[in-house]
Amino acid sequence: MNEPHGKNPETASGDAAPKAVVERLSLYLRELQKLNKDGADTTSSTQLGRLLGLSDAQVRKDLANFGQFGYPGIGYRCDELIPKIKDILGTNHRWNVALVGIGNLGRALLGYSGFENQGFKIVAAFDQDPSKVGQMIEEVEVRPIEQLEAEVQRLGIRMAIIAVPRTEAQAIADRLVAAGVVGILNFAPVRLSLPTDVRGAGVDLAIEMEQLAFAVVNRSGCQNRENA
Amino acid sequence: MNEPHGKNPETASGDAAPKAVVERLSLYLRELQKLNKDGADTTSSTQLGRLLGLSDAQVRKDLANFGQFGYPGIGYRCDELIPKIKDILGTNHRWNVALVGIGNLGRALLGYSGFENQGFKIVAAFDQDPSKVGQMIEEVEVRPIEQLEAEVQRLGIRMAIIAVPRTEAQAIADRLVAAGVVGILNFAPVRLSLPTDVRGAGVDLAIEMEQLAFAVVNRSGCQNRENA
DNA sequence: TAGATTGTTAATCGATTAACAATC
DNA sequence: TAGATTGTTAATCGATTAACAATC
């Protein structure tokens, strides 16, 4: 209440970080990983900003929210900053993930290498359909939905992906939560209702297309942000 | 330069609309469609706000960016507001869409009803693999990639979805653009480089998971935004 | 009419940018 | 040392909220 206005260093990392900042953190991480792979030892706020279309000041400010990671006169050491950002995002340890619904989308997700690269490993897959049960897909065996609770608990799974039809999604979410899952990525076009201590994120592809349509219709040549 | 500060009504609809506002427009549209289906004739900024976790003031302000759609004392007529928002988003007419890459993800996208519900119709599908060419999936015939340009032009396609491996994505994008496509939804984990008059949007599922992990790790019970 | 709800203005709040002393 | 670049403060900018006259 009577804090002047700035946030002091001590409370900084404890403060609720602005959502937009955390989103950019993911982008910084990707660029750093790319730079590191290409053999760069260090980078700078200017370089990161240029690569991502942001100002250097913003890059520094964003990172400063979480600590002091850079070296004046030198910049940021990729080797050091990458794990720091992973610490912040919570991806510095592997997350075991459950996938429910092995339709075309589920299969695609099982084969998606991007998850594993960033520390998410699908270790359990479930489907209702007996003809799918027992199949091995990308080294994961499809199990009957009845085993959901047992497997989630056995493997200590805390994050899950829902790729079932709309009508099943809420029921699956409830079961996952009851079994101990605290984060759900939902592809079904429904808004899940979840307990307040469980986090959910919905991927709505129709909305992505809609936003793209707007951008297409309103492109007056100028705002050339290439975010693809 | 010497405009006091507010935006006056005349320039309002011509101004570049803030990205955040347009995103919420999609959310309003969904709720309105739902309300309409449930038989509601009218709704209010208060109701829409409550359904979406926004303030009534924000709902009104967002809509006021694009015109006067409401009736004092009554609210908004669903029947009227839905097409108005579609006009703004550019989805009041059907978009023919091309899909390139018929792997598991491509198949899932072909079967995704959410696109068609919102005015996007996949009318052409392409794949490199001769064994896939000729297959009918969801009433769309898979064509060889060589026919991409000809079909895009024949069908007047202006939006496309890329669901090919990372290594192919840029080349496909270039061909799509050359054929006249002006909006690309990209699922390959690469940043496409596109001409400034072409719009792109990337869906990066690893980033979604990362953001979710952060939300899980930092959930201190409180911020219970259920965005699923 | 009284109650409800809009569109809009002014006030508040938060996020981005610019600038610079401190540091390597 | 001189040049580069950080973290941070102050200034700017934009977005959200509160309030209310106008309207049905």
Coordinates of C-alpha atoms (C1' of nucleotides) in Angstrom, one line a residue:
Chain A
M1 CA 0.0 0.0 0.0
N2 CA 2.7 2.5 0.9
E3 CA 5.4 1.2 -1.4
P4 CA 6.4 4.3 -3.4
H5 CA 5.9 2.8 -6.8
G6 CA 8.9 0.9 -8.0
K7 CA 9.3 -2.8 -7.2
N8 CA 12.3 -3.4 -5.0
P9 CA 14.7 -6.2 -5.9
E10 CA 13.7 -8.4 -3.0
T11 CA 10.0 -8.6 -3.8
A12 CA 10.6 -8.6 -7.5
S13 CA 10.9 -12.3 -8.0
G14 CA 8.0 -12.9 -5.6
D15 CA 5.7 -10.6 -7.4
A16 CA 3.1 -11.9 -9.8
A17 CA 5.0 -11.6 -13.1
P18 CA 3.0 -9.9 -15.9
K19 CA 1.6 -12.5 -18.3
A20 CA 3.1 -10.7 -21.3
V21 CA 6.6 -10.8 -19.8
V22 CA 6.4 -14.6 -19.2
E23 CA 5.3 -15.1 -22.8
R24 CA 8.4 -13.2 -24.0
L25 CA 10.5 -15.3 -21.7
S26 CA 9.6 -18.3 -23.8
L27 CA 10.7 -16.4 -26.9
Y28 CA 14.0 -15.4 -25.3
L29 CA 14.6 -19.0 -24.4
R30 CA 14.1 -20.1 -28.0
E31 CA 16.5 -17.5 -29.4
L32 CA 19.1 -18.3 -26.8
Q33 CA 18.8 -22.0 -27.6
K34 CA 19.3 -21.2 -31.2
L35 CA 22.2 -18.9 -30.6
N36 CA 23.8 -21.4 -28.3
K37 CA 23.5 -24.2 -30.9
D38 CA 25.1 -21.9 -33.4
G39 CA 28.0 -21.5 -31.1
A40 CA 27.4 -18.1 -29.6
D41 CA 28.9 -17.7 -26.1
T42 CA 27.2 -14.5 -25.2
T43 CA 24.4 -12.3 -26.5
S44 CA 23.1 -8.9 -25.7
S45 CA 19.7 -7.3 -25.1
T46 CA 20.3 -5.4 -28.4
Q47 CA 20.8 -8.7 -30.3
L48 CA 17.9 -10.5 -28.7
G49 CA 15.7 -7.6 -29.2
R50 CA 16.6 -7.3 -32.9
L51 CA 16.0 -11.0 -33.4
L52 CA 12.5 -10.8 -31.8
G53 CA 11.5 -7.3 -32.9
L54 CA 11.6 -5.9 -29.4
S55 CA 13.5 -3.0 -28.0
D56 CA 16.7 -3.6 -26.1
A57 CA 15.3 -1.9 -23.1
Q58 CA 12.4 -4.2 -23.0
V59 CA 14.6 -7.3 -23.1
R60 CA 16.6 -6.0 -20.2
K61 CA 13.6 -5.0 -18.2
D62 CA 11.9 -8.3 -18.7
L63 CA 14.9 -10.2 -17.5
A64 CA 15.5 -7.9 -14.6
N65 CA 12.1 -8.9 -13.3
F66 CA 13.6 -12.1 -12.2
G67 CA 17.1 -11.3 -11.2
Q68 CA 20.5 -10.0 -12.5
F69 CA 21.6 -12.3 -15.2
G70 CA 23.8 -10.2 -17.3
Y71 CA 27.3 -8.7 -17.2
P72 CA 27.7 -5.0 -17.9
G73 CA 30.0 -4.5 -20.9
I74 CA 29.6 -8.1 -21.9
G75 CA 26.0 -9.1 -22.2
Y76 CA 24.3 -12.4 -21.2
R77 CA 26.1 -15.8 -21.3
C78 CA 23.8 -18.2 -23.2
D79 CA 25.0 -21.1 -21.1
E80 CA 24.0 -19.3 -18.0
L81 CA 20.8 -17.6 -19.1
I82 CA 19.2 -20.7 -20.6
P83 CA 18.9 -22.6 -17.3
K84 CA 18.0 -19.5 -15.5
I85 CA 15.0 -18.9 -17.7
K86 CA 14.1 -22.6 -17.5
D87 CA 14.1 -22.3 -13.7
I88 CA 11.7 -19.4 -13.9
L89 CA 9.4 -21.2 -16.4
G90 CA 9.6 -24.3 -14.4
T91 CA 11.0 -26.4 -17.2
N92 CA 14.4 -27.2 -15.8
H93 CA 13.2 -30.6 -14.8
R94 CA 11.3 -33.0 -16.9
W95 CA 7.6 -33.0 -16.8
N96 CA 5.8 -36.3 -17.2
V97 CA 2.7 -35.7 -19.3
A98 CA -0.5 -37.7 -19.8
L99 CA -2.3 -37.6 -23.2
V100 CA -5.9 -38.5 -23.3
G101 CA -7.5 -39.1 -26.7
I102 CA -5.6 -40.9 -29.4
G103 CA -7.3 -39.6 -32.5
N104 CA -5.4 -37.9 -35.3
L105 CA -4.6 -35.0 -33.1
G106 CA -3.4 -37.2 -30.3
R107 CA -1.1 -39.1 -32.7
A108 CA 0.3 -35.9 -34.0
L109 CA 1.0 -34.7 -30.5
L110 CA 2.7 -38.0 -29.6
G111 CA 5.0 -37.4 -32.6
Y112 CA 5.7 -33.8 -31.9
S113 CA 9.3 -33.4 -31.0
G114 CA 8.9 -29.9 -29.7
F115 CA 7.5 -31.1 -26.4
E116 CA 10.4 -33.3 -25.6
N117 CA 12.9 -30.6 -26.6
Q118 CA 11.5 -28.3 -24.0
G119 CA 11.2 -30.8 -21.2
F120 CA 7.8 -32.3 -21.6
K121 CA 7.6 -36.1 -22.1
I122 CA 4.4 -37.8 -22.9
V123 CA 4.7 -41.0 -20.8
A124 CA 1.1 -42.2 -20.8
A125 CA -1.6 -42.3 -23.4
F126 CA -5.3 -43.2 -23.0
D127 CA -8.2 -43.9 -25.3
Q128 CA -11.7 -45.2 -24.9
D129 CA -11.6 -47.2 -28.1
P130 CA -10.6 -50.9 -27.5
S131 CA -9.2 -51.1 -31.0
K132 CA -6.6 -48.5 -30.1
V133 CA -5.7 -49.9 -26.7
G134 CA -2.5 -51.8 -26.8
Q135 CA -1.1 -50.0 -29.8
M136 CA 2.4 -48.7 -29.4
I137 CA 2.8 -45.1 -30.7
E138 CA 6.1 -43.4 -30.5
E139 CA 7.1 -45.9 -27.8
V140 CA 4.1 -45.2 -25.7
E141 CA 1.5 -47.8 -25.2
V142 CA -2.1 -46.7 -25.5
R143 CA -4.0 -47.7 -22.4
P144 CA -7.7 -48.0 -21.6
I145 CA -9.2 -45.0 -20.1
E146 CA -10.1 -46.9 -17.0
Q147 CA -6.5 -47.0 -16.0
L148 CA -6.2 -43.2 -16.1
E149 CA -6.2 -42.6 -12.4
A150 CA -3.9 -45.5 -11.6
E151 CA -1.3 -44.6 -14.2
V152 CA -1.3 -40.9 -13.4
Q153 CA -0.6 -41.7 -9.8
R154 CA 1.9 -44.4 -10.5
L155 CA 4.0 -42.1 -12.8
G156 CA 3.6 -39.0 -10.7
I157 CA 2.0 -37.2 -13.6
R158 CA 1.1 -33.5 -12.9
M159 CA 0.4 -32.2 -16.4
A160 CA -2.0 -33.6 -19.1
I161 CA -3.2 -32.9 -22.6
I162 CA -6.8 -33.4 -23.5
A163 CA -7.5 -34.3 -27.1
V164 CA -10.9 -35.9 -26.9
P165 CA -14.2 -34.8 -28.4
R166 CA -15.8 -31.8 -26.9
T167 CA -18.5 -33.9 -25.1
E168 CA -15.9 -35.9 -23.1
A169 CA -13.5 -33.2 -22.2
Q170 CA -15.0 -32.0 -18.9
A171 CA -15.4 -35.5 -17.5
I172 CA -11.8 -36.3 -18.4
A173 CA -10.6 -33.1 -16.9
D174 CA -12.4 -33.9 -13.7
R175 CA -10.8 -37.3 -13.5
L176 CA -7.4 -36.0 -14.3
V177 CA -7.7 -33.4 -11.5
A178 CA -9.0 -36.0 -9.1
A179 CA -5.9 -38.1 -9.9
G180 CA -3.6 -35.2 -9.1
V181 CA -3.0 -33.3 -12.3
V182 CA -2.5 -29.6 -11.8
G183 CA -2.0 -28.3 -15.4
I184 CA -4.2 -29.2 -18.4
L185 CA -3.7 -28.2 -22.0
N186 CA -7.0 -28.6 -23.6
F187 CA -7.7 -29.0 -27.4
A188 CA -11.4 -29.6 -27.1
P189 CA -13.4 -26.5 -28.0
V190 CA -15.0 -26.1 -24.5
R191 CA -14.1 -24.0 -21.6
L192 CA -13.2 -26.4 -18.9
S193 CA -14.2 -25.5 -15.4
L194 CA -11.4 -26.3 -13.0
P195 CA -10.6 -25.9 -9.3
T196 CA -8.8 -22.7 -8.6
D197 CA -5.6 -24.5 -7.8
V198 CA -5.4 -26.2 -11.2
R199 CA -4.2 -24.3 -14.3
G200 CA -5.7 -24.7 -17.7
A201 CA -4.8 -23.5 -21.1
G202 CA -7.0 -23.9 -24.2
V203 CA -5.8 -24.1 -27.7
D204 CA -8.5 -22.8 -30.0
L205 CA -7.5 -23.0 -33.6
A206 CA -10.6 -21.3 -34.9
I207 CA -9.7 -18.3 -33.0
E208 CA -6.2 -18.3 -34.4
M209 CA -7.6 -18.4 -37.9
E210 CA -10.0 -15.6 -37.0
Q211 CA -7.3 -13.4 -35.8
L212 CA -5.3 -14.2 -38.9
A213 CA -8.3 -13.3 -41.1
F214 CA -8.6 -9.9 -39.3
A215 CA -4.9 -9.3 -39.9
V216 CA -5.3 -10.1 -43.5
V217 CA -8.3 -7.9 -44.1
N218 CA -6.8 -5.0 -42.2
R219 CA -3.3 -5.2 -43.5
S220 CA -2.6 -1.8 -44.9
G221 CA 0.9 -2.8 -45.9
C222 CA 2.4 -1.2 -42.9
Q223 CA 2.5 -3.2 -39.7
N224 CA 4.8 -5.9 -40.9
R225 CA 5.2 -7.9 -37.7
E226 CA 6.1 -11.3 -39.1
N227 CA 5.1 -13.5 -36.2
A228 CA 5.0 -16.9 -37.9
Chain B
M1 CA 0.3 15.4 -33.3
N2 CA -2.1 17.9 -31.8
E3 CA -5.0 15.7 -31.2
P4 CA -5.7 16.2 -27.5
H5 CA -5.6 12.6 -26.5
G6 CA -8.9 10.8 -27.0
K7 CA -9.7 9.2 -30.3
N8 CA -12.6 10.8 -32.0
P9 CA -15.5 8.7 -33.5
E10 CA -14.6 9.4 -37.1
T11 CA -11.1 8.1 -37.0
A12 CA -11.9 5.3 -34.5
S13 CA -12.8 2.6 -36.9
G14 CA -10.0 3.5 -39.2
D15 CA -7.4 3.3 -36.5
A16 CA -5.2 0.3 -36.1
A17 CA -7.1 -1.7 -33.5
P18 CA -5.1 -2.8 -30.5
K19 CA -4.2 -6.5 -30.8
A20 CA -5.6 -7.3 -27.4
V21 CA -9.0 -5.8 -28.3
V22 CA -9.2 -8.0 -31.5
E23 CA -8.5 -11.1 -29.5
R24 CA -11.3 -10.3 -27.1
L25 CA -13.6 -9.7 -30.1
S26 CA -13.2 -13.4 -30.9
L27 CA -14.2 -14.2 -27.4
Y28 CA -17.3 -12.0 -27.5
L29 CA -18.3 -13.7 -30.7
R30 CA -18.1 -17.1 -29.2
E31 CA -20.2 -16.1 -26.2
L32 CA -22.7 -14.4 -28.4
Q33 CA -23.0 -17.4 -30.6
K34 CA -23.5 -19.6 -27.5
L35 CA -26.1 -17.2 -26.1
N36 CA -27.9 -17.0 -29.4
K37 CA -28.1 -20.7 -29.6
D38 CA -29.5 -20.8 -26.1
G39 CA -32.3 -18.5 -27.3
A40 CA -31.1 -15.2 -25.9
D41 CA -32.3 -12.2 -27.8
T42 CA -30.2 -9.6 -26.1
T43 CA -27.3 -9.5 -23.8
S44 CA -25.4 -6.8 -21.9
S45 CA -21.9 -5.7 -21.3
T46 CA -22.3 -6.8 -17.8
Q47 CA -23.4 -10.3 -18.8
L48 CA -20.7 -10.7 -21.4
G49 CA -18.1 -9.4 -19.0
R50 CA -19.2 -11.8 -16.3
L51 CA -19.1 -14.8 -18.7
L52 CA -15.6 -13.9 -19.8
G53 CA -14.1 -12.5 -16.6
L54 CA -13.9 -9.0 -17.9
S55 CA -15.3 -5.7 -16.6
D56 CA -18.5 -4.4 -18.2
A57 CA -16.7 -1.2 -19.0
Q58 CA -14.1 -3.1 -21.0
V59 CA -16.7 -4.9 -23.1
R60 CA -18.4 -1.6 -24.0
K61 CA -15.1 0.1 -24.7
D62 CA -13.9 -2.7 -26.9
L63 CA -17.0 -2.7 -29.0
A64 CA -17.1 1.1 -29.1
N65 CA -13.8 1.0 -31.0
F66 CA -15.7 -0.2 -34.0
G67 CA -19.1 1.6 -33.9
Q68 CA -22.3 1.8 -31.9
F69 CA -23.8 -1.6 -31.6
G70 CA -25.9 -1.4 -28.5
Y71 CA -29.1 0.1 -27.3
P72 CA -29.1 2.1 -24.0
G73 CA -31.4 0.5 -21.5
I74 CA -31.6 -2.7 -23.5
G75 CA -28.1 -3.9 -24.3
Y76 CA -26.9 -5.7 -27.4
R77 CA -29.1 -7.7 -29.7
C78 CA -27.3 -11.0 -30.4
D79 CA -28.7 -11.3 -33.9
E80 CA -27.2 -7.9 -34.8
L81 CA -23.9 -8.0 -33.0
I82 CA -22.8 -11.4 -34.3
P83 CA -22.6 -10.3 -37.9
K84 CA -21.2 -7.0 -36.9
I85 CA -18.3 -8.7 -35.2
K86 CA -17.9 -11.0 -38.1
D87 CA -17.7 -8.1 -40.4
I88 CA -14.9 -6.6 -38.3
L89 CA -13.0 -9.9 -38.1
G90 CA -13.4 -10.5 -41.8
T91 CA -15.3 -13.8 -41.3
N92 CA -18.6 -12.8 -42.6
H93 CA -17.9 -14.5 -45.9
R94 CA -16.5 -17.9 -46.3
W95 CA -12.7 -18.3 -46.6
N96 CA -11.5 -21.1 -48.8
V97 CA -8.4 -22.5 -47.2
A98 CA -5.6 -24.7 -48.5
L99 CA -3.9 -27.3 -46.2
V100 CA -0.4 -28.5 -47.0
G101 CA 0.9 -31.6 -45.3
I102 CA -1.4 -34.5 -44.6
G103 CA 0.3 -36.2 -41.7
N104 CA -1.5 -36.8 -38.4
L105 CA -1.8 -33.2 -37.7
G106 CA -3.1 -32.4 -41.2
R107 CA -5.8 -35.1 -40.9
A108 CA -6.8 -33.8 -37.5
L109 CA -7.2 -30.3 -39.0
L110 CA -9.3 -31.6 -41.9
G111 CA -11.6 -33.2 -39.3
Y112 CA -11.8 -30.1 -37.1
S113 CA -15.3 -28.7 -37.2
G114 CA -14.4 -25.5 -35.5
F115 CA -12.9 -24.1 -38.7
E116 CA -16.1 -24.6 -40.7
N117 CA -18.2 -23.2 -37.9
Q118 CA -16.4 -20.0 -38.1
G119 CA -16.3 -19.6 -41.8
F120 CA -13.1 -21.4 -42.8
K121 CA -13.5 -24.2 -45.3
I122 CA -10.5 -26.4 -46.2
V123 CA -11.1 -26.9 -49.9
A124 CA -7.7 -28.2 -51.0
A125 CA -5.2 -30.5 -49.5
F126 CA -1.7 -31.3 -50.6
D127 CA 1.0 -33.8 -49.8
Q128 CA 4.3 -34.9 -51.2
D129 CA 3.8 -38.5 -50.5
P130 CA 2.4 -40.4 -53.5
S131 CA 0.7 -42.9 -51.3
K132 CA -1.4 -40.2 -49.8
V133 CA -2.3 -38.5 -53.1
G134 CA -5.8 -39.4 -54.2
Q135 CA -7.1 -40.3 -50.8
M136 CA -10.4 -38.6 -49.8
I137 CA -10.3 -37.2 -46.3
E138 CA -13.4 -35.5 -45.0
E139 CA -14.6 -35.0 -48.6
V140 CA -11.4 -33.4 -49.7
E141 CA -9.1 -35.1 -52.2
V142 CA -5.4 -35.1 -51.4
R143 CA -3.5 -33.7 -54.3
P144 CA 0.2 -33.8 -55.3
I145 CA 2.2 -30.9 -54.1
E146 CA 3.0 -30.0 -57.7
Q147 CA -0.6 -28.9 -58.2
L148 CA -0.4 -26.4 -55.4
E149 CA -0.1 -23.2 -57.5
A150 CA -2.7 -24.3 -60.0
E151 CA -5.3 -25.3 -57.4
V152 CA -4.8 -22.2 -55.2
Q153 CA -5.4 -20.0 -58.2
R154 CA -8.3 -22.0 -59.6
L155 CA -10.1 -21.9 -56.2
G156 CA -9.2 -18.4 -55.4
I157 CA -7.6 -19.4 -52.1
R158 CA -6.2 -16.7 -50.0
M159 CA -5.5 -18.4 -46.7
A160 CA -3.5 -21.6 -46.0
I161 CA -2.4 -23.8 -43.3
I162 CA 1.1 -25.3 -43.2
A163 CA 1.4 -28.7 -41.4
V164 CA 4.6 -30.0 -43.0
P165 CA 7.9 -30.8 -41.4
R166 CA 10.0 -27.9 -40.3
T167 CA 12.5 -28.3 -43.2
E168 CA 9.8 -27.9 -45.8
A169 CA 7.8 -25.1 -44.3
Q170 CA 9.6 -22.1 -45.7
A171 CA 9.7 -23.4 -49.3
I172 CA 5.9 -24.2 -49.1
A173 CA 5.3 -20.8 -47.7
D174 CA 7.1 -19.2 -50.6
R175 CA 5.1 -21.2 -53.1
L176 CA 1.8 -20.3 -51.4
V177 CA 2.7 -16.7 -51.4
A178 CA 3.7 -16.7 -55.0
A179 CA 0.3 -18.3 -55.8
G180 CA -1.6 -15.5 -54.1
V181 CA -2.0 -16.6 -50.5
V182 CA -2.0 -13.7 -48.1
G183 CA -2.5 -15.4 -44.7
I184 CA -0.7 -18.4 -43.4
L185 CA -1.3 -20.4 -40.2
N186 CA 1.9 -22.3 -39.5
F187 CA 2.3 -25.3 -37.4
A188 CA 5.9 -26.0 -38.2
P189 CA 8.3 -24.9 -35.5
V190 CA 10.1 -22.3 -37.6
R191 CA 9.6 -18.6 -37.9
L192 CA 8.6 -18.1 -41.5
S193 CA 9.9 -15.1 -43.3
L194 CA 7.1 -13.5 -45.4
P195 CA 6.6 -10.4 -47.5
T196 CA 5.3 -7.5 -45.5
D197 CA 1.9 -7.7 -47.2
V198 CA 1.4 -11.3 -46.1
R199 CA 0.2 -12.2 -42.6
G200 CA 1.4 -15.2 -40.7
A201 CA 0.6 -16.7 -37.4
G202 CA 2.5 -19.5 -35.8
V203 CA 1.1 -22.1 -33.4
D204 CA 3.8 -23.2 -31.1
L205 CA 2.5 -25.9 -28.8
A206 CA 5.7 -26.2 -26.8
I207 CA 5.4 -22.6 -25.8
E208 CA 1.8 -23.2 -24.7
M209 CA 3.0 -26.0 -22.5
E210 CA 5.8 -23.9 -21.2
Q211 CA 3.4 -21.1 -20.2
L212 CA 1.2 -23.6 -18.5
A213 CA 4.2 -25.0 -16.6
F214 CA 5.0 -21.5 -15.3
A215 CA 1.3 -21.0 -14.3
V216 CA 1.4 -24.4 -12.5
V217 CA 4.7 -23.7 -10.7
N218 CA 3.7 -20.2 -9.7
R219 CA 0.1 -20.8 -8.8
S220 CA -0.2 -19.5 -5.3
G221 CA -3.8 -20.4 -5.1
C222 CA -4.9 -16.9 -5.9
Q223 CA -5.1 -15.8 -9.5
N224 CA -7.8 -18.2 -10.5
R225 CA -8.3 -17.2 -14.1
E226 CA -9.7 -20.3 -15.7
N227 CA -8.7 -19.9 -19.3
A228 CA -9.3 -23.3 -20.6
Chain C
dT1 C1' -42.3 6.9 -15.0
dA2 C1' -38.4 4.1 -13.0
dG3 C1' -35.0 0.9 -14.0
dA4 C1' -31.5 -0.6 -17.0
dT5 C1' -27.8 0.0 -19.9
dT6 C1' -25.4 2.3 -23.4
dG7 C1' -21.3 5.3 -25.3
dT8 C1' -17.9 8.4 -23.8
dT9 C1' -15.1 11.3 -20.9
dA10 C1' -11.8 11.7 -17.1
dA11 C1' -9.0 9.2 -13.7
dT12 C1' -6.2 5.4 -12.7
dC13 C1' -3.2 2.0 -13.5
dG14 C1' 0.4 -0.6 -15.8
dA15 C1' 3.7 -1.4 -19.4
dT16 C1' 7.1 0.4 -22.6
dT17 C1' 10.8 3.5 -23.8
dA18 C1' 14.6 6.6 -23.1
dA19 C1' 18.4 7.9 -20.6
dC20 C1' 22.4 7.1 -17.8
dA21 C1' 25.5 5.9 -13.9
dA22 C1' 27.8 1.7 -12.8
dT23 C1' 30.5 -2.0 -14.5
dC24 C1' 33.4 -5.1 -17.1
Chain D
dT1 C1' 42.0 2.9 -21.3
dA2 C1' 38.0 3.1 -24.4
dG3 C1' 34.0 0.8 -25.9
dA4 C1' 30.2 -1.9 -24.8
dT5 C1' 26.4 -3.2 -22.2
dT6 C1' 24.1 -3.9 -18.0
dG7 C1' 20.3 -2.8 -14.3
dT8 C1' 17.5 0.9 -12.9
dT9 C1' 15.2 5.3 -12.6
dA10 C1' 12.2 8.7 -14.7
dA11 C1' 9.3 9.9 -18.6
dT12 C1' 6.1 8.5 -22.0
dC13 C1' 2.7 6.0 -23.7
dG14 C1' -1.4 3.1 -23.9
dA15 C1' -4.9 0.4 -21.8
dT16 C1' -8.2 -0.4 -18.2
dT17 C1' -11.5 1.3 -14.9
dA18 C1' -14.9 4.4 -12.8
dA19 C1' -18.4 7.6 -13.4
dC20 C1' -22.2 9.7 -15.6
dA21 C1' -25.2 12.1 -18.9
dA22 C1' -28.1 10.3 -22.6
dT23 C1' -31.3 7.0 -24.0
dC24 C1' -34.7 3.4 -24.2

